[in-house]
mmCIF file with all atom_site columns, C-alpha atoms in Angstrom:
data_model
loop_
_atom_site.group_PDB
_atom_site.id
_atom_site.type_symbol
_atom_site.label_atom_id
_atom_site.label_alt_id
_atom_site.label_comp_id
_atom_site.label_asym_id
_atom_site.label_entity_id
_atom_site.label_seq_id
_atom_site.pdbx_PDB_ins_code
_atom_site.Cartn_x
_atom_site.Cartn_y
_atom_site.Cartn_z
_atom_site.occupancy
_atom_site.B_iso_or_equiv
_atom_site.pdbx_formal_charge
_atom_site.auth_seq_id
_atom_site.auth_comp_id
_atom_site.auth_asym_id
_atom_site.auth_atom_id
_atom_site.pdbx_PDB_model_num
ATOM 1   C CA . MET A 1 1   ? -48.843 -0.684  60.324  1.00 0.00 ? 1   MET A CA 1
ATOM 2   C CA . LYS A 1 2   ? -51.545 -3.254  61.034  1.00 0.00 ? 2   LYS A CA 1
ATOM 3   C CA . ILE A 1 3   ? -52.035 -4.334  64.638  1.00 0.00 ? 3   ILE A CA 1
ATOM 4   C CA . LEU A 1 4   ? -54.234 -7.372  65.094  1.00 0.00 ? 4   LEU A CA 1
ATOM 5   C CA . VAL A 1 5   ? -56.123 -7.869  68.375  1.00 0.00 ? 5   VAL A CA 1
ATOM 6   C CA . ILE A 1 6   ? -57.105 -11.529 68.535  1.00 0.00 ? 6   ILE A CA 1
ATOM 7   C CA . ASP A 1 7   ? -60.767 -12.216 69.248  1.00 0.00 ? 7   ASP A CA 1
ATOM 8   C CA . TYR A 1 8   ? -61.210 -15.636 70.826  1.00 0.00 ? 8   TYR A CA 1
ATOM 9   C CA . GLY A 1 9   ? -64.205 -14.879 73.010  1.00 0.00 ? 9   GLY A CA 1
ATOM 10  C CA . SER A 1 10  ? -62.340 -13.686 76.099  1.00 0.00 ? 10  SER A CA 1
ATOM 11  C CA . GLY A 1 11  ? -63.870 -10.204 76.301  1.00 0.00 ? 11  GLY A CA 1
ATOM 12  C CA . ASN A 1 12  ? -62.086 -6.913  77.004  1.00 0.00 ? 12  ASN A CA 1
ATOM 13  C CA . LEU A 1 13  ? -61.104 -6.642  73.333  1.00 0.00 ? 13  LEU A CA 1
ATOM 14  C CA . ARG A 1 14  ? -62.599 -3.257  72.552  1.00 0.00 ? 14  ARG A CA 1
ATOM 15  C CA . SER A 1 15  ? -60.807 -1.641  75.498  1.00 0.00 ? 15  SER A CA 1
ATOM 16  C CA . ALA A 1 16  ? -57.458 -2.960  74.272  1.00 0.00 ? 16  ALA A CA 1
ATOM 17  C CA . ALA A 1 17  ? -58.146 -1.857  70.698  1.00 0.00 ? 17  ALA A CA 1
ATOM 18  C CA . LYS A 1 18  ? -59.204 1.656   71.715  1.00 0.00 ? 18  LYS A CA 1
ATOM 19  C CA . SER A 1 19  ? -56.111 2.039   73.891  1.00 0.00 ? 19  SER A CA 1
ATOM 20  C CA . LEU A 1 20  ? -53.858 0.933   71.018  1.00 0.00 ? 20  LEU A CA 1
ATOM 21  C CA . GLU A 1 21  ? -55.537 3.507   68.769  1.00 0.00 ? 21  GLU A CA 1
ATOM 22  C CA . ALA A 1 22  ? -54.955 6.198   71.408  1.00 0.00 ? 22  ALA A CA 1
ATOM 23  C CA . ALA A 1 23  ? -51.336 5.106   71.902  1.00 0.00 ? 23  ALA A CA 1
ATOM 24  C CA . ALA A 1 24  ? -50.718 5.233   68.156  1.00 0.00 ? 24  ALA A CA 1
ATOM 25  C CA . LYS A 1 25  ? -51.325 8.990   68.293  1.00 0.00 ? 25  LYS A CA 1
ATOM 26  C CA . LEU A 1 26  ? -48.231 9.269   70.507  1.00 0.00 ? 26  LEU A CA 1
ATOM 27  C CA . THR A 1 27  ? -46.118 7.808   67.699  1.00 0.00 ? 27  THR A CA 1
ATOM 28  C CA . ASP A 1 28  ? -45.326 8.829   64.141  1.00 0.00 ? 28  ASP A CA 1
ATOM 29  C CA . LYS A 1 29  ? -46.758 5.581   62.778  1.00 0.00 ? 29  LYS A CA 1
ATOM 30  C CA . ASN A 1 30  ? -49.822 5.231   60.557  1.00 0.00 ? 30  ASN A CA 1
ATOM 31  C CA . VAL A 1 31  ? -51.595 2.502   62.514  1.00 0.00 ? 31  VAL A CA 1
ATOM 32  C CA . SER A 1 32  ? -54.741 0.512   61.871  1.00 0.00 ? 32  SER A CA 1
ATOM 33  C CA . VAL A 1 33  ? -56.106 -1.702  64.656  1.00 0.00 ? 33  VAL A CA 1
ATOM 34  C CA . LEU A 1 34  ? -58.197 -4.721  63.688  1.00 0.00 ? 34  LEU A CA 1
ATOM 35  C CA . VAL A 1 35  ? -60.101 -6.983  66.083  1.00 0.00 ? 35  VAL A CA 1
ATOM 36  C CA . SER A 1 36  ? -60.514 -10.354 64.398  1.00 0.00 ? 36  SER A CA 1
ATOM 37  C CA . ASP A 1 37  ? -61.009 -14.073 64.992  1.00 0.00 ? 37  ASP A CA 1
ATOM 38  C CA . LYS A 1 38  ? -59.955 -14.990 61.450  1.00 0.00 ? 38  LYS A CA 1
ATOM 39  C CA . ALA A 1 39  ? -56.735 -16.970 61.106  1.00 0.00 ? 39  ALA A CA 1
ATOM 40  C CA . SER A 1 40  ? -56.155 -15.413 57.695  1.00 0.00 ? 40  SER A CA 1
ATOM 41  C CA . ASP A 1 41  ? -55.823 -11.943 59.245  1.00 0.00 ? 41  ASP A CA 1
ATOM 42  C CA . LEU A 1 42  ? -52.669 -12.987 61.114  1.00 0.00 ? 42  LEU A CA 1
ATOM 43  C CA . SER A 1 43  ? -50.760 -13.513 57.878  1.00 0.00 ? 43  SER A CA 1
ATOM 44  C CA . ASP A 1 44  ? -50.237 -9.813  57.185  1.00 0.00 ? 44  ASP A CA 1
ATOM 45  C CA . ALA A 1 45  ? -50.277 -8.417  60.739  1.00 0.00 ? 45  ALA A CA 1
ATOM 46  C CA . ASP A 1 46  ? -47.288 -6.272  61.731  1.00 0.00 ? 46  ASP A CA 1
ATOM 47  C CA . LYS A 1 47  ? -47.990 -6.629  65.456  1.00 0.00 ? 47  LYS A CA 1
ATOM 48  C CA . ILE A 1 48  ? -50.231 -9.052  67.344  1.00 0.00 ? 48  ILE A CA 1
ATOM 49  C CA . VAL A 1 49  ? -51.973 -8.461  70.678  1.00 0.00 ? 49  VAL A CA 1
ATOM 50  C CA . LEU A 1 50  ? -53.661 -11.181 72.744  1.00 0.00 ? 50  LEU A CA 1
ATOM 51  C CA . PRO A 1 51  ? -55.789 -9.738  75.576  1.00 0.00 ? 51  PRO A CA 1
ATOM 52  C CA . GLY A 1 52  ? -57.438 -12.041 78.061  1.00 0.00 ? 52  GLY A CA 1
ATOM 53  C CA . GLN A 1 53  ? -59.741 -12.267 81.006  1.00 0.00 ? 53  GLN A CA 1
ATOM 54  C CA . GLY A 1 54  ? -61.346 -15.240 82.679  1.00 0.00 ? 54  GLY A CA 1
ATOM 55  C CA . ALA A 1 55  ? -60.075 -18.706 83.531  1.00 0.00 ? 55  ALA A CA 1
ATOM 56  C CA . TYR A 1 56  ? -56.899 -20.085 81.947  1.00 0.00 ? 56  TYR A CA 1
ATOM 57  C CA . GLY A 1 57  ? -58.463 -23.284 80.629  1.00 0.00 ? 57  GLY A CA 1
ATOM 58  C CA . ASP A 1 58  ? -61.480 -21.481 79.165  1.00 0.00 ? 58  ASP A CA 1
ATOM 59  C CA . CYS A 1 59  ? -59.217 -19.048 77.319  1.00 0.00 ? 59  CYS A CA 1
ATOM 60  C CA . MET A 1 60  ? -57.064 -21.848 75.868  1.00 0.00 ? 60  MET A CA 1
ATOM 61  C CA . ARG A 1 61  ? -60.208 -23.653 74.743  1.00 0.00 ? 61  ARG A CA 1
ATOM 62  C CA . GLY A 1 62  ? -61.345 -20.425 73.115  1.00 0.00 ? 62  GLY A CA 1
ATOM 63  C CA . LEU A 1 63  ? -58.091 -20.171 71.157  1.00 0.00 ? 63  LEU A CA 1
ATOM 64  C CA . ARG A 1 64  ? -58.216 -23.800 70.099  1.00 0.00 ? 64  ARG A CA 1
ATOM 65  C CA . GLY A 1 65  ? -61.884 -23.531 69.200  1.00 0.00 ? 65  GLY A CA 1
ATOM 66  C CA . VAL A 1 66  ? -61.400 -20.997 66.391  1.00 0.00 ? 66  VAL A CA 1
ATOM 67  C CA . ASP A 1 67  ? -60.594 -22.873 63.192  1.00 0.00 ? 67  ASP A CA 1
ATOM 68  C CA . GLY A 1 68  ? -56.920 -22.515 62.261  1.00 0.00 ? 68  GLY A CA 1
ATOM 69  C CA . LEU A 1 69  ? -56.272 -19.710 64.730  1.00 0.00 ? 69  LEU A CA 1
ATOM 70  C CA . LEU A 1 70  ? -53.733 -21.459 66.955  1.00 0.00 ? 70  LEU A CA 1
ATOM 71  C CA . GLU A 1 71  ? -51.729 -22.707 63.989  1.00 0.00 ? 71  GLU A CA 1
ATOM 72  C CA . ALA A 1 72  ? -51.742 -19.257 62.363  1.00 0.00 ? 72  ALA A CA 1
ATOM 73  C CA . LEU A 1 73  ? -50.687 -17.641 65.640  1.00 0.00 ? 73  LEU A CA 1
ATOM 74  C CA . ASN A 1 74  ? -47.732 -19.977 66.100  1.00 0.00 ? 74  ASN A CA 1
ATOM 75  C CA . SER A 1 75  ? -46.701 -19.457 62.478  1.00 0.00 ? 75  SER A CA 1
ATOM 76  C CA . ALA A 1 76  ? -46.808 -15.660 62.714  1.00 0.00 ? 76  ALA A CA 1
ATOM 77  C CA . VAL A 1 77  ? -45.128 -15.338 66.109  1.00 0.00 ? 77  VAL A CA 1
ATOM 78  C CA . LEU A 1 78  ? -42.663 -18.239 66.178  1.00 0.00 ? 78  LEU A CA 1
ATOM 79  C CA . ASP A 1 79  ? -41.818 -18.665 62.498  1.00 0.00 ? 79  ASP A CA 1
ATOM 80  C CA . LYS A 1 80  ? -42.128 -15.126 61.134  1.00 0.00 ? 80  LYS A CA 1
ATOM 81  C CA . GLY A 1 81  ? -41.111 -13.306 64.335  1.00 0.00 ? 81  GLY A CA 1
ATOM 82  C CA . VAL A 1 82  ? -44.061 -10.897 64.410  1.00 0.00 ? 82  VAL A CA 1
ATOM 83  C CA . PRO A 1 83  ? -43.892 -8.794  67.621  1.00 0.00 ? 83  PRO A CA 1
ATOM 84  C CA . PHE A 1 84  ? -46.426 -10.120 70.109  1.00 0.00 ? 84  PHE A CA 1
ATOM 85  C CA . LEU A 1 85  ? -47.988 -8.668  73.269  1.00 0.00 ? 85  LEU A CA 1
ATOM 86  C CA . GLY A 1 86  ? -50.003 -10.808 75.687  1.00 0.00 ? 86  GLY A CA 1
ATOM 87  C CA . ILE A 1 87  ? -52.101 -8.948  78.254  1.00 0.00 ? 87  ILE A CA 1
ATOM 88  C CA . CYS A 1 88  ? -53.227 -10.431 81.608  1.00 0.00 ? 88  CYS A CA 1
ATOM 89  C CA . VAL A 1 89  ? -54.487 -13.960 80.816  1.00 0.00 ? 89  VAL A CA 1
ATOM 90  C CA . GLY A 1 90  ? -53.071 -13.393 77.334  1.00 0.00 ? 90  GLY A CA 1
ATOM 91  C CA . MET A 1 91  ? -49.650 -13.286 78.994  1.00 0.00 ? 91  MET A CA 1
ATOM 92  C CA . GLN A 1 92  ? -50.402 -16.328 81.138  1.00 0.00 ? 92  GLN A CA 1
ATOM 93  C CA . LEU A 1 93  ? -51.312 -18.386 78.058  1.00 0.00 ? 93  LEU A CA 1
ATOM 94  C CA . MET A 1 94  ? -47.727 -17.966 76.825  1.00 0.00 ? 94  MET A CA 1
ATOM 95  C CA . ALA A 1 95  ? -46.700 -20.387 79.585  1.00 0.00 ? 95  ALA A CA 1
ATOM 96  C CA . ALA A 1 96  ? -46.302 -24.143 79.241  1.00 0.00 ? 96  ALA A CA 1
ATOM 97  C CA . ARG A 1 97  ? -49.060 -24.905 81.776  1.00 0.00 ? 97  ARG A CA 1
ATOM 98  C CA . GLY A 1 98  ? -51.725 -23.352 83.924  1.00 0.00 ? 98  GLY A CA 1
ATOM 99  C CA . ILE A 1 99  ? -53.325 -25.000 86.955  1.00 0.00 ? 99  ILE A CA 1
ATOM 100 C CA . GLU A 1 100 ? -56.450 -22.901 87.348  1.00 0.00 ? 100 GLU A CA 1
ATOM 101 C CA . HIS A 1 101 ? -59.421 -25.278 87.872  1.00 0.00 ? 101 HIS A CA 1
ATOM 102 C CA . GLY A 1 102 ? -57.436 -28.206 86.504  1.00 0.00 ? 102 GLY A CA 1
ATOM 103 C CA . ASP A 1 103 ? -54.163 -28.745 84.686  1.00 0.00 ? 103 ASP A CA 1
ATOM 104 C CA . HIS A 1 104 ? -54.143 -27.098 81.258  1.00 0.00 ? 104 HIS A CA 1
ATOM 105 C CA . LYS A 1 105 ? -51.573 -26.981 78.483  1.00 0.00 ? 105 LYS A CA 1
ATOM 106 C CA . GLY A 1 106 ? -50.704 -23.469 77.339  1.00 0.00 ? 106 GLY A CA 1
ATOM 107 C CA . LEU A 1 107 ? -49.024 -22.094 74.235  1.00 0.00 ? 107 LEU A CA 1
ATOM 108 C CA . GLY A 1 108 ? -45.667 -23.291 75.567  1.00 0.00 ? 108 GLY A CA 1
ATOM 109 C CA . TRP A 1 109 ? -43.679 -20.244 74.470  1.00 0.00 ? 109 TRP A CA 1
ATOM 110 C CA . PHE A 1 110 ? -42.255 -19.915 77.979  1.00 0.00 ? 110 PHE A CA 1
ATOM 111 C CA . PRO A 1 111 ? -41.476 -22.943 80.164  1.00 0.00 ? 111 PRO A CA 1
ATOM 112 C CA . GLY A 1 112 ? -43.002 -21.672 83.413  1.00 0.00 ? 112 GLY A CA 1
ATOM 113 C CA . LEU A 1 113 ? -46.250 -22.435 85.243  1.00 0.00 ? 113 LEU A CA 1
ATOM 114 C CA . VAL A 1 114 ? -49.301 -20.281 85.997  1.00 0.00 ? 114 VAL A CA 1
ATOM 115 C CA . SER A 1 115 ? -50.580 -20.919 89.519  1.00 0.00 ? 115 SER A CA 1
ATOM 116 C CA . GLY A 1 116 ? -52.638 -19.196 92.200  1.00 0.00 ? 116 GLY A CA 1
ATOM 117 C CA . LEU A 1 117 ? -51.374 -16.166 94.073  1.00 0.00 ? 117 LEU A CA 1
ATOM 118 C CA . ASP A 1 118 ? -50.152 -17.069 97.560  1.00 0.00 ? 118 ASP A CA 1
ATOM 119 C CA . PRO A 1 119 ? -48.884 -13.884 99.231  1.00 0.00 ? 119 PRO A CA 1
ATOM 120 C CA . VAL A 1 120 ? -46.775 -14.218 102.370 1.00 0.00 ? 120 VAL A CA 1
ATOM 121 C CA . ILE A 1 121 ? -48.965 -11.574 104.000 1.00 0.00 ? 121 ILE A CA 1
ATOM 122 C CA . LYS A 1 122 ? -52.172 -13.520 104.426 1.00 0.00 ? 122 LYS A CA 1
ATOM 123 C CA . THR A 1 123 ? -54.313 -10.432 104.982 1.00 0.00 ? 123 THR A CA 1
ATOM 124 C CA . LEU A 1 124 ? -53.777 -9.385  101.371 1.00 0.00 ? 124 LEU A CA 1
ATOM 125 C CA . LYS A 1 125 ? -56.895 -9.977  99.316  1.00 0.00 ? 125 LYS A CA 1
ATOM 126 C CA . ILE A 1 126 ? -57.214 -12.310 96.352  1.00 0.00 ? 126 ILE A CA 1
ATOM 127 C CA . PRO A 1 127 ? -57.726 -11.280 93.605  1.00 0.00 ? 127 PRO A CA 1
ATOM 128 C CA . HIS A 1 128 ? -54.924 -8.747  93.541  1.00 0.00 ? 128 HIS A CA 1
ATOM 129 C CA . MET A 1 129 ? -56.853 -5.726  92.327  1.00 0.00 ? 129 MET A CA 1
ATOM 130 C CA . GLY A 1 130 ? -55.666 -2.156  92.044  1.00 0.00 ? 130 GLY A CA 1
ATOM 131 C CA . TRP A 1 131 ? -52.697 0.085   91.346  1.00 0.00 ? 131 TRP A CA 1
ATOM 132 C CA . ASN A 1 132 ? -49.158 -1.043  92.129  1.00 0.00 ? 132 ASN A CA 1
ATOM 133 C CA . ASN A 1 133 ? -45.750 0.164   91.028  1.00 0.00 ? 133 ASN A CA 1
ATOM 134 C CA . LEU A 1 134 ? -43.530 -1.915  88.788  1.00 0.00 ? 134 LEU A CA 1
ATOM 135 C CA . THR A 1 135 ? -40.109 -3.104  89.920  1.00 0.00 ? 135 THR A CA 1
ATOM 136 C CA . MET A 1 136 ? -37.923 -3.390  86.846  1.00 0.00 ? 136 MET A CA 1
ATOM 137 C CA . VAL A 1 137 ? -35.710 -6.484  86.794  1.00 0.00 ? 137 VAL A CA 1
ATOM 138 C CA . ARG A 1 138 ? -34.031 -5.650  83.486  1.00 0.00 ? 138 ARG A CA 1
ATOM 139 C CA . THR A 1 139 ? -34.310 -3.087  80.749  1.00 0.00 ? 139 THR A CA 1
ATOM 140 C CA . HIS A 1 140 ? -36.586 -3.564  77.765  1.00 0.00 ? 140 HIS A CA 1
ATOM 141 C CA . PRO A 1 141 ? -37.449 -1.142  74.927  1.00 0.00 ? 141 PRO A CA 1
ATOM 142 C CA . VAL A 1 142 ? -41.190 -1.330  75.636  1.00 0.00 ? 142 VAL A CA 1
ATOM 143 C CA . PHE A 1 143 ? -40.566 -0.035  79.180  1.00 0.00 ? 143 PHE A CA 1
ATOM 144 C CA . GLU A 1 144 ? -38.220 2.795   78.231  1.00 0.00 ? 144 GLU A CA 1
ATOM 145 C CA . GLY A 1 145 ? -39.068 6.293   79.409  1.00 0.00 ? 145 GLY A CA 1
ATOM 146 C CA . LEU A 1 146 ? -41.244 5.264   82.350  1.00 0.00 ? 146 LEU A CA 1
ATOM 147 C CA . PRO A 1 147 ? -40.913 7.029   85.712  1.00 0.00 ? 147 PRO A CA 1
ATOM 148 C CA . ARG A 1 148 ? -39.187 5.075   88.481  1.00 0.00 ? 148 ARG A CA 1
ATOM 149 C CA . ASP A 1 149 ? -42.466 4.769   90.401  1.00 0.00 ? 149 ASP A CA 1
ATOM 150 C CA . ALA A 1 150 ? -44.620 3.775   87.416  1.00 0.00 ? 150 ALA A CA 1
ATOM 151 C CA . HIS A 1 151 ? -47.987 2.530   88.662  1.00 0.00 ? 151 HIS A CA 1
ATOM 152 C CA . VAL A 1 152 ? -50.137 0.185   86.602  1.00 0.00 ? 152 VAL A CA 1
ATOM 153 C CA . TYR A 1 153 ? -53.467 -1.533  87.154  1.00 0.00 ? 153 TYR A CA 1
ATOM 154 C CA . PHE A 1 154 ? -53.775 -5.223  88.083  1.00 0.00 ? 154 PHE A CA 1
ATOM 155 C CA . VAL A 1 155 ? -56.737 -7.585  88.356  1.00 0.00 ? 155 VAL A CA 1
ATOM 156 C CA . HIS A 1 156 ? -55.732 -11.239 88.781  1.00 0.00 ? 156 HIS A CA 1
ATOM 157 C CA . SER A 1 157 ? -55.812 -14.245 91.087  1.00 0.00 ? 157 SER A CA 1
ATOM 158 C CA . PHE A 1 158 ? -53.190 -16.305 89.234  1.00 0.00 ? 158 PHE A CA 1
ATOM 159 C CA . ALA A 1 159 ? -49.658 -15.427 88.192  1.00 0.00 ? 159 ALA A CA 1
ATOM 160 C CA . TYR A 1 160 ? -46.793 -16.707 86.091  1.00 0.00 ? 160 TYR A CA 1
ATOM 161 C CA . GLN A 1 161 ? -44.059 -18.573 87.964  1.00 0.00 ? 161 GLN A CA 1
ATOM 162 C CA . PRO A 1 162 ? -40.883 -18.226 85.875  1.00 0.00 ? 162 PRO A CA 1
ATOM 163 C CA . ASP A 1 163 ? -38.797 -21.258 85.100  1.00 0.00 ? 163 ASP A CA 1
ATOM 164 C CA . GLN A 1 164 ? -35.772 -19.104 84.260  1.00 0.00 ? 164 GLN A CA 1
ATOM 165 C CA . ALA A 1 165 ? -34.885 -15.792 85.871  1.00 0.00 ? 165 ALA A CA 1
ATOM 166 C CA . ASP A 1 166 ? -33.977 -14.117 82.584  1.00 0.00 ? 166 ASP A CA 1
ATOM 167 C CA . GLU A 1 167 ? -37.584 -14.420 81.380  1.00 0.00 ? 167 GLU A CA 1
ATOM 168 C CA . VAL A 1 168 ? -38.707 -11.713 83.819  1.00 0.00 ? 168 VAL A CA 1
ATOM 169 C CA . ILE A 1 169 ? -38.702 -8.028  82.854  1.00 0.00 ? 169 ILE A CA 1
ATOM 170 C CA . ALA A 1 170 ? -40.611 -6.626  85.833  1.00 0.00 ? 170 ALA A CA 1
ATOM 171 C CA . ASN A 1 171 ? -42.165 -7.699  89.107  1.00 0.00 ? 171 ASN A CA 1
ATOM 172 C CA . VAL A 1 172 ? -44.775 -6.257  91.402  1.00 0.00 ? 172 VAL A CA 1
ATOM 173 C CA . ASP A 1 173 ? -44.672 -6.604  95.190  1.00 0.00 ? 173 ASP A CA 1
ATOM 174 C CA . TYR A 1 174 ? -47.826 -8.257  96.508  1.00 0.00 ? 174 TYR A CA 1
ATOM 175 C CA . GLY A 1 175 ? -46.774 -10.066 99.638  1.00 0.00 ? 175 GLY A CA 1
ATOM 176 C CA . GLY A 1 176 ? -43.602 -10.996 97.785  1.00 0.00 ? 176 GLY A CA 1
ATOM 177 C CA . PRO A 1 177 ? -42.484 -10.620 94.174  1.00 0.00 ? 177 PRO A CA 1
ATOM 178 C CA . VAL A 1 178 ? -45.104 -11.432 91.548  1.00 0.00 ? 178 VAL A CA 1
ATOM 179 C CA . THR A 1 179 ? -44.256 -11.571 87.854  1.00 0.00 ? 179 THR A CA 1
ATOM 180 C CA . ALA A 1 180 ? -45.567 -8.445  86.137  1.00 0.00 ? 180 ALA A CA 1
ATOM 181 C CA . ALA A 1 181 ? -43.887 -8.713  82.713  1.00 0.00 ? 181 ALA A CA 1
ATOM 182 C CA . ILE A 1 182 ? -41.976 -11.347 80.767  1.00 0.00 ? 182 ILE A CA 1
ATOM 183 C CA . GLY A 1 183 ? -40.187 -11.229 77.455  1.00 0.00 ? 183 GLY A CA 1
ATOM 184 C CA . ASN A 1 184 ? -37.856 -12.980 75.062  1.00 0.00 ? 184 ASN A CA 1
ATOM 185 C CA . GLY A 1 185 ? -37.070 -11.953 71.490  1.00 0.00 ? 185 GLY A CA 1
ATOM 186 C CA . ASN A 1 186 ? -40.281 -10.835 69.797  1.00 0.00 ? 186 ASN A CA 1
ATOM 187 C CA . LEU A 1 187 ? -42.413 -12.113 72.685  1.00 0.00 ? 187 LEU A CA 1
ATOM 188 C CA . LEU A 1 188 ? -43.713 -9.816  75.429  1.00 0.00 ? 188 LEU A CA 1
ATOM 189 C CA . GLY A 1 189 ? -46.326 -10.359 78.110  1.00 0.00 ? 189 GLY A CA 1
ATOM 190 C CA . VAL A 1 190 ? -47.719 -8.102  80.840  1.00 0.00 ? 190 VAL A CA 1
ATOM 191 C CA . GLN A 1 191 ? -49.847 -9.248  83.773  1.00 0.00 ? 191 GLN A CA 1
ATOM 192 C CA . PHE A 1 192 ? -51.325 -5.790  84.280  1.00 0.00 ? 192 PHE A CA 1
ATOM 193 C CA . HIS A 1 193 ? -53.803 -3.968  82.021  1.00 0.00 ? 193 HIS A CA 1
ATOM 194 C CA . PRO A 1 194 ? -52.166 -1.196  79.954  1.00 0.00 ? 194 PRO A CA 1
ATOM 195 C CA . ASP A 1 195 ? -55.615 -0.183  78.735  1.00 0.00 ? 195 ASP A CA 1
ATOM 196 C CA . LYS A 1 196 ? -56.608 0.618   82.340  1.00 0.00 ? 196 LYS A CA 1
ATOM 197 C CA . SER A 1 197 ? -53.283 2.155   83.380  1.00 0.00 ? 197 SER A CA 1
ATOM 198 C CA . GLN A 1 198 ? -53.865 5.675   82.053  1.00 0.00 ? 198 GLN A CA 1
ATOM 199 C CA . ALA A 1 199 ? -50.785 7.599   80.834  1.00 0.00 ? 199 ALA A CA 1
ATOM 200 C CA . ILE A 1 200 ? -48.303 4.878   81.843  1.00 0.00 ? 200 ILE A CA 1
ATOM 201 C CA . GLY A 1 201 ? -50.296 2.262   79.969  1.00 0.00 ? 201 GLY A CA 1
ATOM 202 C CA . LEU A 1 202 ? -50.481 4.418   76.845  1.00 0.00 ? 202 LEU A CA 1
ATOM 203 C CA . LYS A 1 203 ? -46.720 4.990   76.997  1.00 0.00 ? 203 LYS A CA 1
ATOM 204 C CA . ILE A 1 204 ? -46.103 1.231   77.181  1.00 0.00 ? 204 ILE A CA 1
ATOM 205 C CA . LEU A 1 205 ? -48.438 0.604   74.239  1.00 0.00 ? 205 LEU A CA 1
ATOM 206 C CA . ALA A 1 206 ? -46.799 3.393   72.226  1.00 0.00 ? 206 ALA A CA 1
ATOM 207 C CA . ASN A 1 207 ? -43.414 1.815   72.931  1.00 0.00 ? 207 ASN A CA 1
ATOM 208 C CA . PHE A 1 208 ? -44.811 -1.520  71.742  1.00 0.00 ? 208 PHE A CA 1
ATOM 209 C CA . ILE A 1 209 ? -45.962 0.096   68.506  1.00 0.00 ? 209 ILE A CA 1
ATOM 210 C CA . ASN A 1 210 ? -42.475 1.555   68.010  1.00 0.00 ? 210 ASN A CA 1
ATOM 211 C CA . TRP A 1 211 ? -40.714 -1.669  69.040  1.00 0.00 ? 211 TRP A CA 1
ATOM 212 C CA . HIS A 1 212 ? -38.530 -3.502  66.525  1.00 0.00 ? 212 HIS A CA 1
ATOM 213 C CA . PRO A 1 213 ? -37.181 -6.689  68.172  1.00 0.00 ? 213 PRO A CA 1
#
């Protein structure tokens, strides 16, 4: 199995790749993890991972700035149905729009909007940074086998606002519900960082490796 981690200049790529390699050892799969910015490498990928950190608009510009990458990504994920995982800003880019430092068009795979966190409890700090437990909204194979109080690691100031309730897999409580995971078909996105979430994160990544949408 070839897992492609897309390099579009966002950083945090090596951490994601190393965690996928560690998670692969929890499976019975023979896995190779490739970090690449070449559109041609998407054509034979069995799974695709899009990490992300930084501002929404900068990350979209990074994707668009690599020759042929955006077209190859849409072809692999939307046309061929290759299982896809977006992490943090990589999840946010799956949205139609993001309004971080301007109004930016996203990948448009989900109809919702990415906007700034606005917790009801005004003493809560922005960015939301640290460990919080997931609240599962619905079942999903990539989240199977997790403990009820599964804690994962978040670092973000913006969050996905769902357009449709059935997009959401899990929330986190940060002065009100905040979208922690979304999914539909072969598409999956997580706002938290599996690569920084220790055993729970490795379990989620191992489930992703085993996942057959």
